[in-house]
Coordinates of C-alpha atoms in Angstrom, one line a residue:
X1 CA -0.1 -0.3 0.1
X2 CA 2.6 2.4 1.1
X3 CA 4.2 1.8 -2.4
X4 CA 1.0 2.8 -4.4
X5 CA 0.7 5.8 -2.1
X6 CA 4.5 7.1 -3.1
X7 CA 3.2 5.7 -6.9
X8 CA 0.3 8.4 -6.8
X9 CA 2.0 10.8 -5.3
X10 CA 4.8 11.3 -7.9
X11 CA 1.8 11.3 -10.8
X12 CA 0.5 14.5 -8.8
X13 CA 1.5 18.1 -9.1
X14 CA 3.5 18.4 -5.4
X15 CA 2.4 22.1 -4.8
X16 CA -1.6 21.4 -5.6
X17 CA -1.3 18.6 -4.0
X18 CA 0.3 19.3 -0.4
X19 CA -2.0 22.9 -0.4
X20 CA -5.1 22.0 -0.7
X21 CA -7.6 23.0 2.2
X22 CA -9.7 20.1 3.5
X23 CA -12.7 21.7 1.7
X24 CA -13.2 25.1 -0.5
X25 CA -15.5 27.1 0.9
X26 CA -16.7 28.7 -2.5
X27 CA -17.4 25.9 -4.6
X28 CA -19.4 23.3 -2.5
X29 CA -20.5 22.5 1.1
X30 CA -20.7 19.1 3.0
X31 CA -24.4 18.1 4.7
X32 CA -23.7 16.9 8.4
X33 CA -25.7 14.6 8.2
X34 CA -22.6 12.7 6.6
X35 CA -20.1 13.7 9.4
X36 CA -19.8 11.7 12.8
X37 CA -17.9 12.4 16.1
X38 CA -16.2 9.1 16.0
X39 CA -12.5 9.3 16.4
X40 CA -11.5 5.8 14.8
X41 CA -8.8 6.4 12.4
X42 CA -8.2 6.1 9.4
X43 CA -4.9 6.9 7.9
X44 CA -1.4 7.9 10.3
X45 CA 1.5 9.2 9.5
X46 CA 4.2 9.1 12.5
X47 CA 2.3 10.9 15.4
X48 CA -0.2 12.5 12.7
X49 CA -3.8 10.9 12.3
X50 CA -6.4 11.5 9.8
X51 CA -10.0 11.0 11.1
X52 CA -12.5 9.5 9.1
X53 CA -14.5 13.2 9.0
X54 CA -11.3 14.6 7.8
X55 CA -10.8 11.7 4.9
X56 CA -14.6 11.4 3.5
X57 CA -14.1 15.7 3.5
X58 CA -11.1 15.1 1.8
X59 CA -13.1 12.1 -0.8
X60 CA -16.1 14.2 -1.1
X61 CA -13.8 17.3 -2.4
X62 CA -12.2 15.2 -4.7
X63 CA -15.6 13.9 -5.8
X64 CA -16.7 17.3 -6.5
X65 CA -13.6 18.5 -8.4
X66 CA -14.0 15.8 -11.3
X67 CA -17.6 15.7 -11.2
X68 CA -17.0 20.0 -12.0
X69 CA -14.3 18.8 -14.8
X70 CA -17.0 16.4 -16.8
X71 CA -20.2 17.8 -15.9
X72 CA -22.1 15.4 -14.6
X73 CA -22.7 14.2 -10.7
X74 CA -19.6 11.0 -10.3
X75 CA -21.1 7.9 -9.2
X76 CA -19.5 6.2 -6.3
X77 CA -18.8 2.8 -8.8
X78 CA -17.3 5.9 -10.8
X79 CA -15.1 7.4 -8.5
X80 CA -13.8 4.0 -7.3
X81 CA -13.1 3.2 -11.6
X82 CA -11.1 6.6 -11.4
X83 CA -9.0 5.6 -8.2
X84 CA -10.6 8.6 -6.0
X85 CA -9.5 6.7 -2.5
X86 CA -5.9 6.0 -3.3
X87 CA -5.5 9.6 -4.8
X88 CA -7.0 11.1 -1.3
X89 CA -4.7 8.3 0.9
X90 CA -2.0 10.1 -1.4
X91 CA -3.0 13.4 -0.6
X92 CA -3.6 13.3 2.9
X93 CA -0.6 11.0 3.7
X94 CA 1.4 13.6 2.0
X95 CA 0.4 16.3 4.2
X96 CA 0.6 14.2 7.5
X97 CA 4.0 13.6 6.3
X98 CA 4.6 17.7 6.3
X99 CA 2.5 18.0 9.5
X100 CA 5.1 15.3 11.2
X101 CA 7.9 17.3 9.4
X102 CA 6.8 20.7 11.3
X103 CA 6.0 19.5 14.6
X104 CA 9.7 17.8 14.5
X105 CA 11.0 21.2 13.3
X106 CA 8.7 22.7 16.0
X107 CA 7.3 25.1 13.4
X108 CA 4.2 27.3 13.9
X109 CA 2.3 30.5 12.7
X110 CA 1.5 33.4 14.8
X111 CA -1.9 34.0 15.8
X112 CA -1.5 37.7 14.0
X113 CA -0.1 35.7 11.0
X114 CA -3.1 33.1 11.0
X115 CA -5.7 36.4 11.2
X116 CA -4.3 37.7 8.3
X117 CA -4.5 34.6 6.2
X118 CA -7.9 33.3 7.0
X119 CA -8.8 37.2 6.5
X120 CA -7.8 37.3 3.4
X121 CA -9.3 34.4 2.0
X122 CA -11.8 35.0 -0.7
X123 CA -14.4 32.2 0.6
X124 CA -15.5 34.8 3.3
X125 CA -15.2 38.2 1.9
X126 CA -18.9 40.2 1.7
X127 CA -19.6 41.6 -1.4
X128 CA -17.7 44.6 -1.0
X129 CA -14.4 42.6 -1.0
X130 CA -14.0 42.5 3.0
X131 CA -14.0 40.0 5.6
X132 CA -17.0 39.2 6.8
X133 CA -17.4 37.5 10.8
X134 CA -20.8 36.4 10.1
X135 CA -20.1 34.9 6.6
X136 CA -17.3 33.2 7.8
X137 CA -19.3 31.7 10.9
X138 CA -22.0 30.7 8.8
X139 CA -20.1 29.0 5.6
X140 CA -18.2 26.9 8.5
X141 CA -21.9 26.0 10.8
X142 CA -22.9 24.7 6.6
X143 CA -19.5 23.1 6.3
X144 CA -20.3 21.1 9.5
X145 CA -16.8 22.8 11.4
X146 CA -16.2 24.0 14.1
X147 CA -14.5 27.1 14.4
X148 CA -11.4 25.8 16.3
X149 CA -11.3 22.8 14.1
X150 CA -11.1 25.0 10.8
X151 CA -8.1 27.2 12.4
X152 CA -6.4 24.2 13.6
X153 CA -6.5 22.7 9.9
X154 CA -6.0 26.4 8.3
X155 CA -2.8 26.5 10.8
X156 CA -1.9 23.3 9.4
X157 CA -1.7 24.5 5.7
X158 CA 0.0 27.8 6.4
X159 CA 3.1 25.8 8.1
X160 CA 3.0 23.0 5.2
X161 CA 3.4 26.0 2.8
X162 CA 6.3 27.5 4.3
X163 CA 8.3 23.7 4.0
X164 CA 7.0 24.2 0.5
X165 CA 8.4 26.7 -0.7
X166 CA 11.6 26.2 1.1
X167 CA 11.5 23.5 -1.2
X168 CA 10.3 24.5 -4.5
X169 CA 8.8 27.7 -4.9
X170 CA 11.3 30.4 -6.4
X171 CA 13.8 27.5 -6.8
X172 CA 16.4 28.7 -9.7
X173 CA 18.4 26.3 -11.2
X174 CA 21.9 26.4 -11.6
X175 CA 23.4 27.4 -15.1
X176 CA 25.2 24.3 -15.1
X177 CA 22.0 22.2 -14.7
X178 CA 20.5 24.5 -17.7
X179 CA 23.7 23.7 -19.5
X180 CA 24.3 20.2 -19.2
X181 CA 20.8 19.7 -20.5
X182 CA 21.2 21.8 -23.6
X183 CA 24.9 19.7 -23.9
X184 CA 23.1 16.8 -23.5
X185 CA 20.2 17.4 -26.7
X186 CA 22.0 19.2 -28.3
X187 CA 25.1 17.0 -28.4
X188 CA 26.0 15.0 -32.0
X189 CA 28.4 12.1 -33.0
X190 CA 30.2 10.8 -35.9
X191 CA 29.9 6.8 -36.1
X192 CA 31.1 4.5 -38.4
X193 CA 29.4 1.4 -39.2
X194 CA 29.0 -1.5 -40.8
X195 CA 25.3 -2.5 -42.5
X196 CA 24.9 -6.5 -41.9
X197 CA 22.0 -8.1 -44.4
X198 CA 21.3 -12.1 -44.4
X199 CA 23.8 -12.2 -47.1
X200 CA 26.5 -12.6 -44.1
X201 CA 24.8 -15.5 -42.7
X202 CA 24.1 -18.7 -43.6
X203 CA 21.3 -19.8 -45.8
X204 CA 17.8 -21.3 -43.1
X205 CA 17.4 -24.8 -44.3
X206 CA 13.9 -25.6 -45.1
X207 CA 12.2 -26.7 -41.7
X208 CA 11.2 -29.6 -41.0
X209 CA 7.6 -31.1 -40.5
X210 CA 8.1 -31.4 -36.7
X211 CA 10.0 -28.0 -36.8
X212 CA 7.6 -26.4 -38.7
X213 CA 4.3 -27.8 -36.7
X214 CA 5.7 -27.1 -33.5
X215 CA 6.5 -23.3 -34.6
X216 CA 2.8 -22.6 -36.1
X217 CA 1.1 -24.0 -32.9
X218 CA 2.8 -21.1 -30.9
X219 CA 2.2 -18.5 -33.1
X220 CA -1.6 -19.9 -34.2
X221 CA -3.2 -16.5 -33.1
X222 CA -1.1 -15.1 -35.8
X223 CA -2.6 -17.0 -38.9
X224 CA -6.4 -16.9 -37.7
X225 CA -9.4 -16.4 -39.9
X226 CA -11.4 -13.3 -39.3
X227 CA -15.0 -13.5 -39.6
X228 CA -16.3 -13.7 -43.2
X229 CA -19.2 -12.6 -45.0
X230 CA -20.6 -13.8 -48.3
X231 CA -23.2 -11.2 -49.2
X232 CA -25.0 -10.2 -53.2
X233 CA -24.9 -6.8 -54.2
X234 CA -26.7 -5.1 -56.8
X235 CA -26.0 -1.6 -58.0
X236 CA -28.1 1.1 -59.7
X237 CA -26.4 4.2 -61.3
X238 CA -26.9 6.0 -64.5
X239 CA -24.1 3.9 -65.8
X240 CA -26.1 0.9 -65.5
X241 CA -29.3 1.3 -67.3
X242 CA -27.4 3.6 -69.8
X243 CA -28.2 2.0 -73.6
X244 CA -25.6 4.1 -76.0
X245 CA -27.5 2.7 -78.8
X246 CA -30.7 4.9 -78.2
X247 CA -28.3 7.8 -79.0
X248 CA -28.1 8.7 -83.2
X249 CA -25.5 9.7 -84.8
X250 CA -26.9 13.1 -85.2
X251 CA -27.0 13.4 -81.8
X252 CA -23.5 12.4 -80.9
X253 CA -22.2 14.9 -83.9
X254 CA -24.1 17.9 -82.2
X255 CA -22.5 17.7 -79.0
X256 CA -19.3 17.3 -80.6
X257 CA -19.4 20.5 -82.5
X258 CA -20.8 22.0 -79.1
X259 CA -17.3 21.0 -76.9
X260 CA -15.4 20.7 -79.8
X261 CA -13.0 23.3 -77.9
X262 CA -12.9 20.4 -75.0
X263 CA -11.2 17.8 -77.7
X264 CA -8.5 20.3 -78.6
X265 CA -4.8 20.4 -77.2
X266 CA -3.5 23.7 -77.7
X267 CA -0.4 24.2 -79.2
X268 CA 3.0 24.9 -77.1
X269 CA 6.5 25.5 -76.6
X270 CA 9.3 25.5 -74.4
X271 CA 10.4 29.6 -74.2
X272 CA 13.7 31.1 -73.4
X273 CA 13.9 34.8 -72.7
X274 CA 17.1 37.3 -73.0
X275 CA 16.5 40.8 -72.0
X276 CA 19.0 43.4 -73.1
X277 CA 19.1 47.2 -71.5
X278 CA 18.3 48.8 -75.0
X279 CA 16.6 48.1 -78.2
X280 CA 20.1 49.0 -80.3
X281 CA 21.9 46.0 -78.1
X282 CA 18.8 43.8 -78.9
X283 CA 19.2 44.1 -82.3
X284 CA 22.8 43.8 -82.5
X285 CA 22.7 40.5 -81.4
X286 CA 19.7 39.5 -83.5
X287 CA 22.0 40.1 -86.6
X288 CA 24.6 38.0 -84.5
X289 CA 22.0 35.1 -84.4
X290 CA 20.9 35.6 -88.4
X291 CA 24.7 35.9 -89.6
X292 CA 25.8 32.7 -87.7
X293 CA 28.3 34.7 -85.7
X294 CA 27.0 34.1 -82.1
X295 CA 24.9 31.5 -80.8
X296 CA 22.1 32.1 -78.3
X297 CA 23.3 30.3 -75.8
X298 CA 27.0 32.6 -76.2
X299 CA 24.9 35.8 -75.8
X300 CA 23.3 34.3 -72.6
X301 CA 26.9 33.6 -70.9
X302 CA 28.2 37.4 -72.1
X303 CA 25.7 38.7 -70.0
X304 CA 26.9 36.3 -67.4
X305 CA 24.1 34.6 -67.0
X306 CA 22.9 30.9 -66.9
X307 CA 20.1 29.1 -69.1
X308 CA 17.8 28.6 -65.7
X309 CA 18.1 32.5 -65.5
X310 CA 16.4 33.0 -69.1
X311 CA 14.1 30.0 -68.8
X312 CA 10.5 31.3 -68.8
X313 CA 8.8 27.9 -69.4
X314 CA 6.6 26.2 -71.3
X315 CA 3.3 27.9 -72.7
X316 CA 0.4 27.5 -74.6
X317 CA 0.0 30.8 -76.7
X318 CA -3.1 32.0 -74.6
X319 CA -1.2 31.4 -71.2
X320 CA 1.3 33.8 -72.5
X321 CA 1.5 36.8 -69.7
X322 CA 2.4 39.3 -72.5
X323 CA 0.9 38.6 -76.0
X324 CA 3.7 40.9 -77.7
X325 CA 5.8 38.2 -76.6
X326 CA 3.4 35.5 -77.3
X327 CA 3.4 36.5 -81.2
X328 CA 6.9 36.8 -81.8
X329 CA 7.1 33.3 -79.6
X330 CA 4.9 31.5 -81.9
X331 CA 5.5 32.7 -85.2
X332 CA 8.9 30.7 -84.5
X333 CA 8.3 27.3 -86.5
X334 CA 11.9 25.9 -86.3
X335 CA 12.9 24.1 -83.0
X336 CA 15.7 26.1 -81.5
X337 CA 14.7 29.0 -83.7
X338 CA 15.1 32.4 -82.0
X339 CA 13.1 35.7 -82.9
X340 CA 14.3 38.8 -84.0
X341 CA 14.5 42.0 -81.4
X342 CA 10.8 42.5 -79.3
X343 CA 10.0 45.1 -77.3
X344 CA 8.2 43.1 -74.3
X345 CA 6.6 44.4 -70.7
X346 CA 10.5 44.3 -69.7
X347 CA 12.2 46.0 -72.2
X348 CA 13.8 44.4 -75.5
X349 CA 14.3 40.9 -75.6
X350 CA 15.4 38.2 -78.0
X351 CA 13.2 34.3 -77.7
X352 CA 14.7 31.1 -78.2
X353 CA 11.9 28.4 -78.7
X354 CA 12.4 24.7 -78.2
X355 CA 9.9 21.4 -78.0
X356 CA 7.6 22.6 -80.2
X357 CA 4.1 21.2 -79.8
X358 CA 1.4 22.3 -82.3
X359 CA -2.0 22.2 -81.6
X360 CA -3.9 18.9 -82.0
X361 CA -7.7 18.1 -82.1
X362 CA -9.3 15.0 -82.0
X363 CA -11.3 14.1 -84.6
X364 CA -14.9 13.4 -84.2
X365 CA -14.6 9.3 -85.5
X366 CA -11.7 9.0 -82.4
X367 CA -14.2 10.2 -80.0
X368 CA -17.9 9.6 -81.0
X369 CA -18.4 6.8 -78.7
X370 CA -17.0 8.5 -75.8
X371 CA -19.4 11.0 -76.5
X372 CA -22.4 8.7 -77.3
X373 CA -21.3 7.1 -73.7
X374 CA -21.3 10.6 -72.2
X375 CA -25.0 11.4 -73.7
X376 CA -26.1 8.0 -72.6
X377 CA -25.9 8.5 -69.0
X378 CA -27.2 12.2 -69.0
X379 CA -30.2 10.7 -70.1
X380 CA -30.2 7.9 -67.9
X381 CA -29.9 9.6 -64.9
X382 CA -33.0 11.5 -65.4
X383 CA -34.7 7.4 -65.0
X384 CA -32.4 6.3 -62.2
X385 CA -35.1 7.3 -59.8
X386 CA -37.9 5.7 -61.4
X387 CA -36.0 2.7 -61.9
X388 CA -34.8 3.2 -57.8
X389 CA -38.7 2.8 -57.4
X390 CA -39.5 -0.2 -59.5
X391 CA -36.3 -2.3 -58.2
X392 CA -38.6 -1.6 -54.8
X393 CA -42.1 -2.8 -56.0
X394 CA -40.1 -5.9 -57.2
X395 CA -38.8 -7.0 -53.9
X396 CA -42.0 -6.3 -52.1
X397 CA -44.0 -8.5 -54.6
X398 CA -41.5 -11.4 -53.4
X399 CA -38.5 -10.7 -56.0
X400 CA -35.2 -12.0 -55.0
X401 CA -32.4 -9.7 -55.4
X402 CA -31.1 -11.7 -58.6
X403 CA -34.4 -11.8 -60.0
X404 CA -35.3 -7.7 -59.6
X405 CA -31.3 -7.4 -61.0
X406 CA -32.5 -9.4 -64.2
X407 CA -35.9 -7.8 -64.4
X408 CA -33.7 -4.1 -65.0
X409 CA -31.0 -5.2 -67.0
X410 CA -28.9 -5.0 -63.7
X411 CA -25.9 -6.7 -62.2
X412 CA -26.1 -9.2 -59.1
X413 CA -22.7 -9.9 -57.7
X414 CA -21.4 -12.1 -55.3
X415 CA -18.4 -11.7 -53.1
X416 CA -17.0 -13.3 -50.3
X417 CA -14.6 -11.0 -47.4
X418 CA -13.4 -10.0 -44.0
X419 CA -14.6 -6.9 -42.3
X420 CA -11.5 -4.8 -44.4
X421 CA -12.3 -6.3 -48.2
X422 CA -10.0 -9.1 -48.1
X423 CA -10.3 -12.6 -49.1
X424 CA -9.4 -15.5 -47.6
X425 CA -5.5 -14.9 -48.4
X426 CA -5.7 -11.8 -47.4
X427 CA -5.8 -10.5 -50.7
X428 CA -7.9 -7.3 -51.8
X429 CA -10.6 -8.1 -53.4
X430 CA -11.1 -6.0 -56.4
X431 CA -14.2 -4.5 -58.1
X432 CA -15.8 -3.7 -54.6
X433 CA -18.6 -0.9 -55.0
X434 CA -16.7 2.3 -53.3
X435 CA -19.8 3.0 -50.6
X436 CA -18.8 4.6 -47.5
X437 CA -20.2 1.8 -44.5
X438 CA -20.7 -0.5 -46.8
X439 CA -18.9 -3.4 -45.3
X440 CA -19.6 -1.8 -41.9
X441 CA -23.1 -2.2 -42.9
X442 CA -22.7 -5.8 -44.1
X443 CA -21.0 -6.9 -41.0
X444 CA -24.2 -5.3 -38.9
X445 CA -27.0 -7.3 -40.5
X446 CA -28.1 -11.2 -40.0
X447 CA -28.5 -13.1 -43.4
X448 CA -32.1 -12.7 -44.8
X449 CA -32.8 -9.6 -43.3
X450 CA -34.0 -7.1 -45.6
X451 CA -31.5 -4.0 -45.5
X452 CA -32.1 -0.4 -46.7
X453 CA -31.0 0.1 -50.2
X454 CA -27.4 2.8 -49.6
X455 CA -26.6 5.8 -51.6
X456 CA -23.9 5.1 -54.1
X457 CA -22.5 8.5 -55.5
X458 CA -24.1 11.6 -55.8
X459 CA -27.8 9.8 -57.7
X460 CA -27.3 5.7 -57.4
X461 CA -27.9 3.2 -55.2
X462 CA -27.2 0.1 -53.9
X463 CA -28.5 -3.3 -52.6
X464 CA -27.3 -6.0 -50.5
X465 CA -28.2 -8.8 -48.8
X466 CA -26.2 -11.4 -46.8
X467 CA -25.8 -15.0 -48.0
X468 CA -23.6 -16.6 -45.3
X469 CA -22.1 -15.6 -41.8
X470 CA -18.8 -17.8 -42.0
X471 CA -17.1 -17.1 -38.0
X472 CA -13.6 -16.7 -37.2
X473 CA -11.4 -19.8 -36.8
X474 CA -7.7 -20.8 -35.9
X475 CA -6.9 -21.8 -39.9
X476 CA -4.9 -25.2 -40.0
X477 CA -1.3 -25.4 -41.4
X478 CA -1.6 -26.8 -44.7
X479 CA -4.1 -23.7 -45.2
X480 CA -1.5 -21.6 -44.6
X481 CA 1.7 -23.2 -45.3
X482 CA 3.5 -20.6 -47.4
X483 CA 2.9 -17.8 -45.2
X484 CA 4.5 -19.6 -42.2
X485 CA 7.3 -21.3 -44.1
X486 CA 8.3 -17.5 -45.1
X487 CA 7.6 -16.0 -41.5
X488 CA 9.6 -19.1 -39.9
X489 CA 12.3 -18.8 -42.2
X490 CA 11.8 -14.8 -41.6
X491 CA 11.9 -15.6 -38.2
X492 CA 15.4 -17.7 -38.0
X493 CA 17.4 -14.8 -40.2
X494 CA 16.8 -12.3 -37.5
X495 CA 17.7 -14.9 -34.7
X496 CA 21.2 -15.5 -36.9
X497 CA 22.2 -12.4 -38.0
X498 CA 21.4 -10.7 -34.5
X499 CA 23.4 -13.6 -33.3
X500 CA 26.1 -12.8 -36.3
X501 CA 26.3 -9.2 -35.2
X502 CA 26.6 -9.7 -31.3
X503 CA 29.3 -11.8 -32.2
X504 CA 31.3 -9.4 -34.5
X505 CA 30.6 -7.0 -31.7
X506 CA 32.3 -9.2 -29.1
X507 CA 35.7 -9.1 -31.8
X508 CA 35.2 -5.2 -31.2
X509 CA 35.3 -5.3 -27.7
X510 CA 38.1 -7.0 -27.7
X511 CA 40.4 -4.8 -30.3
X512 CA 39.8 -5.9 -33.9
X513 CA 39.0 -3.0 -35.9
X514 CA 35.6 -2.2 -37.9
X515 CA 37.9 -2.1 -40.9
X516 CA 39.3 -5.6 -40.5
X517 CA 36.0 -7.1 -40.0
X518 CA 34.4 -5.4 -42.9
X519 CA 37.0 -6.2 -45.3
X520 CA 36.5 -10.1 -44.1
X521 CA 33.2 -9.6 -44.9
X522 CA 33.3 -8.1 -48.3
X523 CA 31.6 -4.6 -47.0
X524 CA 32.9 -1.2 -46.5
X525 CA 32.9 1.4 -43.5
X526 CA 30.2 3.7 -43.8
X527 CA 30.7 7.3 -41.7
X528 CA 27.7 8.6 -40.3
X529 CA 28.1 12.3 -38.8
X530 CA 26.4 14.3 -37.2
X531 CA 23.7 11.6 -35.6
X532 CA 21.8 13.5 -32.7
X533 CA 19.2 12.1 -30.2
X534 CA 15.7 11.9 -31.0
X535 CA 16.6 12.4 -34.5
X536 CA 15.1 10.7 -37.5
X537 CA 17.4 8.3 -39.8
X538 CA 16.8 6.9 -42.8
X539 CA 19.3 4.6 -42.0
X540 CA 20.3 4.0 -38.3
X541 CA 16.7 4.3 -36.9
X542 CA 15.2 4.8 -33.4
X543 CA 17.5 1.4 -31.9
X544 CA 20.9 2.6 -33.7
X545 CA 20.6 5.9 -32.3
X546 CA 20.0 4.9 -28.9
X547 CA 22.9 2.7 -29.4
X548 CA 24.9 5.4 -30.5
X549 CA 24.5 7.2 -27.7
X550 CA 24.4 4.0 -25.0
X551 CA 27.9 4.7 -24.2
X552 CA 31.4 7.3 -24.7
X553 CA 33.5 7.7 -27.5
X554 CA 35.0 4.0 -28.9
X555 CA 31.6 2.5 -28.0
X556 CA 30.5 -0.5 -30.0
X557 CA 27.0 -1.6 -30.4
X558 CA 24.6 -3.3 -32.9
X559 CA 20.9 -2.5 -32.9
X560 CA 18.5 -2.7 -36.0
X561 CA 18.6 -0.5 -39.1
X562 CA 15.7 1.6 -40.2
X563 CA 14.2 -1.2 -42.5
X564 CA 13.6 -3.1 -39.9
X565 CA 15.4 -6.4 -41.4
X566 CA 19.4 -5.5 -41.5
X567 CA 21.9 -4.8 -38.2
X568 CA 24.4 -2.1 -37.8
X569 CA 27.3 -3.0 -36.3
X570 CA 28.5 0.4 -35.3
X571 CA 31.8 2.5 -33.6
X572 CA 31.3 5.8 -31.5
X573 CA 34.3 7.6 -33.1
X574 CA 34.0 11.4 -31.9
X575 CA 31.1 13.3 -30.1
X576 CA 30.6 17.1 -31.0
X577 CA 29.6 19.4 -28.4
X578 CA 27.6 22.2 -28.9
X579 CA 29.4 25.6 -28.7
X580 CA 28.8 27.9 -25.5
X581 CA 27.4 30.7 -28.0
X582 CA 24.5 28.4 -28.7
X583 CA 23.6 27.9 -25.3
X584 CA 21.7 30.4 -25.6
X585 CA 18.1 30.7 -23.5
X586 CA 15.9 28.1 -24.6
X587 CA 12.4 28.3 -22.5
X588 CA 11.8 24.4 -23.0
X589 CA 14.9 23.6 -21.6
X590 CA 14.2 26.3 -19.1
X591 CA 10.7 24.9 -18.0
X592 CA 12.5 21.3 -17.4
X593 CA 15.4 22.7 -15.2
X594 CA 12.8 24.8 -13.1
X595 CA 11.3 21.3 -12.8
X596 CA 13.7 19.9 -10.3
X597 CA 12.4 21.7 -7.6
X598 CA 8.8 19.9 -7.6
X599 CA 11.3 16.8 -8.0
X600 CA 13.2 17.5 -4.8
X601 CA 9.7 18.5 -2.8
X602 CA 8.0 14.9 -4.3
X603 CA 11.6 13.0 -3.4
X604 CA 11.6 14.6 -0.1
X605 CA 7.7 13.9 0.7
X606 CA 8.8 10.4 -0.7
X607 CA 11.4 10.1 2.0
X608 CA 9.6 11.7 5.2
X609 CA 6.6 8.5 4.6
X610 CA 9.3 6.1 4.0
X611 CA 10.8 7.5 7.3
X612 CA 7.7 8.4 9.3
X613 CA 5.8 4.9 7.9
X614 CA 2.7 4.6 6.6
X615 CA -0.8 2.8 8.3
X616 CA -4.1 2.5 6.7
X617 CA -7.2 1.5 8.1
X618 CA -9.1 0.0 5.3
X619 CA -12.3 -0.5 7.1
X620 CA -12.4 2.7 8.6
X621 CA -11.7 4.1 5.1
X622 CA -14.5 2.3 3.5
X623 CA -17.4 3.0 6.8
X624 CA -16.3 6.9 5.9
X625 CA -17.1 6.9 2.0
X626 CA -19.9 5.0 3.1
X627 CA -21.2 8.0 4.7
X628 CA -21.1 10.0 1.4
X629 CA -23.9 7.9 -0.5

């Protein structure tokens, strides 16, 4: 029980735990009917004793706090589920331990200071913000507390505060602690490593039947077949009832002419633009290009530019932002051809044109069947509602799903799938309709039950009927032998590779070099620089990064690589600390360092409880909680 108290204490914020008063008058009160005059002790720490009354008050305070948090009054069963009793034990034991320490140290509180603290409590302030003696008396009476008992308890809390403040309040972590945390976080390491694979172990032989059988028995749950359901479904979408033959060639031709632009791919070309300071220089350059005394690339280089500097990109004519440039560029018909000097938005320019693609338009014959199908679907979309109603009428008249589908020239399909849409061997079943929640509905429906149609897309429907439920079961080895052999082999390879890596690490630890071992294996030694804690690396992975920081420079290690199959054999060759100027203020690390004050308080309370001893009277605690119901 003492261990559980300590664990509970560690999980709480120490100051809030130790400074709570027995009750908070501004939020809740306690009926006097729940209190007794008995002196049975629920908990004791050293010479300090917690009565049933004090325990019941603290327990109700915890219930009230959680009830406010969840917006509903907790039941006794819910309070137990949240572990409230252990929390109250932890709170009261921690406070009692501080009270015993205060007694041992002869700590106390003057009457004047205690009167000031009570007067400053907002729970006893009237509307004018001043202490109200009548309000003080009334609230204590409503809570079932005598004034002397409240003043005694308030004095204890005040003395506890002195201890808490002395230990943790105002704690300023030493700079050496902050710097150490930053150095720890920012340290980077250089690691030499060899990547070991299954090629570095002996091939794993096929398992004997008895070996495979024994291994399969231990891993049978891995291959357990989930529940499967066989169901038949029928879809109704415009495409399912479209009749392309009903669309005449004249209708198709008219639609083609109307949408001809959509079948046209506009011409495009890649354009480079070289800008000149003035028109005279541009004209001179154009003359050089025309005479062949210079190339476009030479002109680009003469201006100290690169091809990336002059590249505009690929454009169709209508997408060009500057039409004067567009007209000139699309007047060039030769691959790699250039334009005369052109006055563009950015001055005088010369353009080079490459990757010329002419405008193309698909002919009527190329697209007529596509257009016919689209027109048929558009016409059918008007008939989906009627087809839906007709299908429902047939079902209501007793037609099976297949019979109703046949009557409307729809297709019925039957599949067997698990709840994820996979087949018996784990393969994804192709062709299942992309209907949201279809499989969920299937697995909620009993065989033979009439399920409501499911919306399919924006204008379609799907009907289904569950035909058979195949319960989950253990598969036999013969059903999954191929998978079992593959998994067994992979496990043997992992074990063998781990053993091989550990053996090579042992040789490293005895003084052999990584280079010598790598040479023996026909592998190369790689170097990874800048490895940092909590970083992500495509080769190392978390386990290898942890191994790289598991010891000082010169430490060796072996770990699973990021691919989950290979193993790394590594040696730490150097450690690089963050430079002094990098140890600037870091709020996150400052907060971590400052939390050392609360850690010290927690440790002190745990030590006090251990030294003084904690005793719990569970029967009295049970009786106290019964009074709250």
